[in-house]
C-alpha positions as a printed Julia matrix, in Angstrom:
264×3 Matrix{Float64}:
 119.77   97.72   47.38
 118.35   94.72   49.07
 120.81   95.14   51.99
 119.61   98.58   52.8
 115.79   96.96   52.76
 117.29   94.23   55.26
 118.73   96.49   57.4
 115.32   98.82   57.57
 113.34   95.91   58.45
 115.92   94.59   60.9
 115.51   97.92   62.65
 111.57   98.37   62.5
 112.04   94.69   64.02
 114.26   95.88   66.56
 111.86   98.59   67.61
 108.98   96.69   67.86
 110.92   94.15   69.89
 112.2    96.63   72.4
 108.99   98.21   72.82
 107.2    94.9    73.65
 109.92   94.19   76.32
 109.87   97.95   77.47
 106.23   97.44   78.02
 106.6    94.21   79.72
 109.21   94.94   82.17
 107.97   98.68   83.2
 105.17   98.71   85.3
 102.82  101.46   84.85
 103.17  104.35   87.18
 102.7   107.69   87.97
 105.69  109.82   89.03
 105.59  112.91   91.14
 108.34  115.35   91.4
 109.73  116.06   94.91
 112.24  118.8    95.96
 115.21  116.16   95.72
 113.9   113.8    93.03
 110.49  111.8    92.19
 108.49  109.6    93.62
 106.23  107.27   92.11
 102.51  106.0    92.49
 100.79  103.1    91.3
  97.51  103.72   89.17
  95.64  102.98   92.31
  97.36  105.01   94.56
  97.39  107.74   92.35
  93.68  107.87   91.87
  93.17  107.65   95.87
  95.78  110.51   96.1
  93.23  112.64   94.23
  90.52  111.56   95.9
  92.33  112.53   99.39
  93.27  115.83   97.97
  89.77  116.43   96.25
  87.92  115.67   99.27
  89.63  118.22  100.97
  88.99  120.81   98.79
  85.24  119.81   98.69
  85.64  119.91  102.96
  86.96  124.04  102.08
  90.14  123.16  103.8
  94.09  124.27  102.99
  96.11  122.13  101.35
  97.93  121.04  104.56
  94.9   119.0   105.42
  95.83  117.11  102.29
  99.2   116.72  103.64
  98.18  115.11  106.78
  95.79  113.02  105.43
  98.37  111.76  102.72
 100.66  111.1   104.99
  98.24  109.42  107.2
  97.39  107.02  104.27
 100.59  106.54  103.07
 101.23  104.99  106.69
  98.07  103.19  107.39
  97.38  101.6   103.83
 100.04  102.51  101.27
  97.22  104.67   99.97
  95.39  101.54   98.85
  91.85  100.91   99.76
  92.46   97.92  101.88
  89.28   95.38  102.57
  91.28   94.05  105.7
  92.85   95.39  108.55
  94.4    94.89  112.15
  90.9    93.57  113.71
  87.93   95.57  112.14
  90.53   98.15  110.33
  89.39   98.93  106.65
  90.3   100.99  103.97
  92.84  103.99  103.35
  92.97  105.21  106.7
  92.26  101.7   108.57
  89.2   103.19  110.07
  87.38  100.61  112.18
  83.49  100.54  112.2
  83.33   99.38  116.09
  85.04  103.09  116.89
  82.1   104.52  115.01
  83.97  105.85  111.88
  81.08  104.31  109.86
  79.99  100.9   108.29
  82.2    98.6   106.26
  80.72   99.63  103.48
  81.19  103.37  104.07
  84.77  103.07  104.88
  85.54  101.25  101.8
  84.4   104.34   99.74
  87.49  106.42   99.2
  85.24  109.66   99.42
  83.71  108.91  102.58
  86.69  108.0   104.21
  88.75  111.01  103.22
  85.78  113.27  104.18
  85.68  111.41  107.76
  89.21  111.86  108.44
  88.84  115.53  107.76
  85.68  115.66  110.17
  88.02  114.63  112.77
  91.2   116.23  111.88
  89.42  119.75  112.29
  88.37  119.1   115.92
  92.21  119.39  117.06
  93.18  123.1   117.65
  96.48  123.93  115.85
  96.16  121.06  113.15
  96.87  123.74  110.4
 100.45  124.43  111.67
 101.03  121.45  113.73
 103.56  118.74  113.15
 102.17  116.91  110.39
 102.96  113.34  112.16
 101.73  114.58  115.65
  98.45  115.8   113.92
  98.15  112.48  112.24
  98.81  110.58  115.48
  95.95  112.63  117.24
  93.3   111.65  114.88
  94.68  108.05  114.39
  95.75  107.2   117.96
  97.83  104.33  116.3
 100.28  102.24  118.5
 103.16  103.69  116.56
 102.92  107.27  117.16
 106.0   108.46  115.05
 105.02  106.18  111.75
 103.74  109.26  109.86
 106.77  111.2   110.1
 108.38  109.02  107.3
 105.94  110.09  104.55
 105.88  113.8   104.8
 107.89  114.78  101.64
 105.91  112.47   99.65
 102.86  113.74  100.89
 103.81  117.27  100.59
 104.81  116.52   96.67
 101.5   114.66   96.06
  99.86  117.45   97.83
 101.63  120.15   95.77
 100.68  118.15   92.32
  97.12  117.69   92.95
  96.44  121.16   94.49
  97.95  122.81   91.37
 100.59  124.6    93.61
 103.36  122.94   91.26
 103.32  122.89   87.65
 104.26  119.79   85.61
 104.84  118.17   88.59
 102.79  114.69   87.48
 102.84  112.73   84.77
 101.61  108.96   84.21
 103.13  106.18   82.04
 100.71  103.8    80.43
 100.78  101.51   77.42
  96.9   100.35   76.88
  94.29  103.01   76.84
  91.35  101.96   78.49
  87.97  102.76   77.04
  87.22  106.81   77.47
  85.67  107.01   81.17
  85.14  110.79   82.06
  83.3   109.48   85.4
  86.68  108.41   86.96
  87.86  112.09   87.39
  84.67  114.3    87.16
  83.88  114.51   90.65
  87.24  115.45   91.59
  86.94  118.48   88.78
  83.43  119.52   90.16
  85.0   120.34   93.38
  87.42  122.88   92.02
  86.24  126.35   92.22
  86.59  127.97   88.55
  86.78  125.05   86.86
  84.58  123.9    83.85
  84.84  121.07   82.14
  83.36  119.96   78.73
  83.56  116.61   76.39
  83.95  116.27   72.86
  84.29  113.27   70.19
  87.22  111.68   71.92
  88.34  114.94   73.49
  88.09  117.02   77.03
  88.45  120.17   77.67
  89.27  122.15   81.04
  89.0   125.54   81.43
  90.07  127.6    84.48
  89.94  130.98   86.11
  93.48  130.81   87.32
  97.01  128.68   86.63
  96.75  126.67   89.93
  93.33  125.69   89.3
  94.03  124.56   85.87
  97.17  122.44   86.92
  95.24  121.27   89.69
  92.54  119.99   87.18
  95.24  118.64   84.68
  96.92  116.36   87.61
  93.67  114.99   88.9
  92.99  113.87   85.35
  96.12  112.52   84.78
  96.05  110.57   88.15
  92.98  108.75   86.92
  94.23  108.54   83.26
  94.42  104.66   83.51
  90.73  104.05   84.5
  89.78  107.05   82.74
  91.19  106.09   79.24
  93.4   109.83   78.72
  96.13  109.33   76.61
  97.62  113.19   76.65
  97.17  116.43   77.52
  98.16  120.15   76.4
  98.62  122.6    78.8
  99.61  126.29   77.23
 102.89  124.96   75.16
 103.54  121.89   77.31
 102.34  118.55   76.43
 102.38  115.12   79.0
 101.71  111.9    76.5
 100.99  108.32   78.28
 103.85  106.95   76.21
 106.6   108.8    78.26
 105.01  109.9    81.16
 107.38  113.17   80.83
 105.94  116.88   80.22
 107.29  118.37   77.11
 106.85  120.88   74.27
 103.56  120.27   72.63
 103.21  120.21   68.8
  99.97  122.99   68.86
  99.74  124.76   71.82
  96.0   125.13   74.0
  94.3   128.33   74.35
  95.29  130.21   77.69
  93.66  128.95   80.45
  92.41  126.1    79.04
  93.43  122.19   79.16
  93.02  119.74   76.51
  93.05  115.83   76.99
  92.6   112.84   74.37
  90.64  110.37   75.59
  90.75  106.93   74.24
């Protein structure tokens, strides 16, 4: 009996040691499904991507606008809100105050920067059907006119996930849940048509009028799970948990047309 107890104790210690090491060598990240694998996003990149896509919806533009914007932001800043750049370039899209893109403070607001990008984008005839790289270059007028092309596949995957076009396409791995802060994703949800959001005690619930809207909202919330304090989500009979980032069978299914989130 003593030997069994010792073995059991060692097993518990081993699991704890593994978990301790795993959490320190594995970066917190989000994974997005692509046609031929996955692409990864840091928490900052995931949040900025959610804003870029939500801003396209807010502007009443199709998913292609978000694809172009994401490819551009990947190239210009690696989806980071940079407070520096070439000469006076700033932010997600490296926009320049001296070129009339806005003030420094405005450009460093990802919502403003995204809206300004779309404002310029729609001025070009045929942008909806044009080559992603070439349209991005028209907007940016970069010294590296072919640089946006390399990011198109990632941009397509991220846009598909955050627009709800692809289900179970985004999950995030996290180890230390922040305090619940729904303000991190409420604006993203507010722009989605047919989506309702409510808060309870340690939970949040989203209802949507169609599956695409439900998955768009779900992925928007998960993309902001680090700062928002979201640790799990259930959609139908599928569940995501921050413990391993993957979607799998849910222990308890959510009601049809509903996504349930655990906070904190």
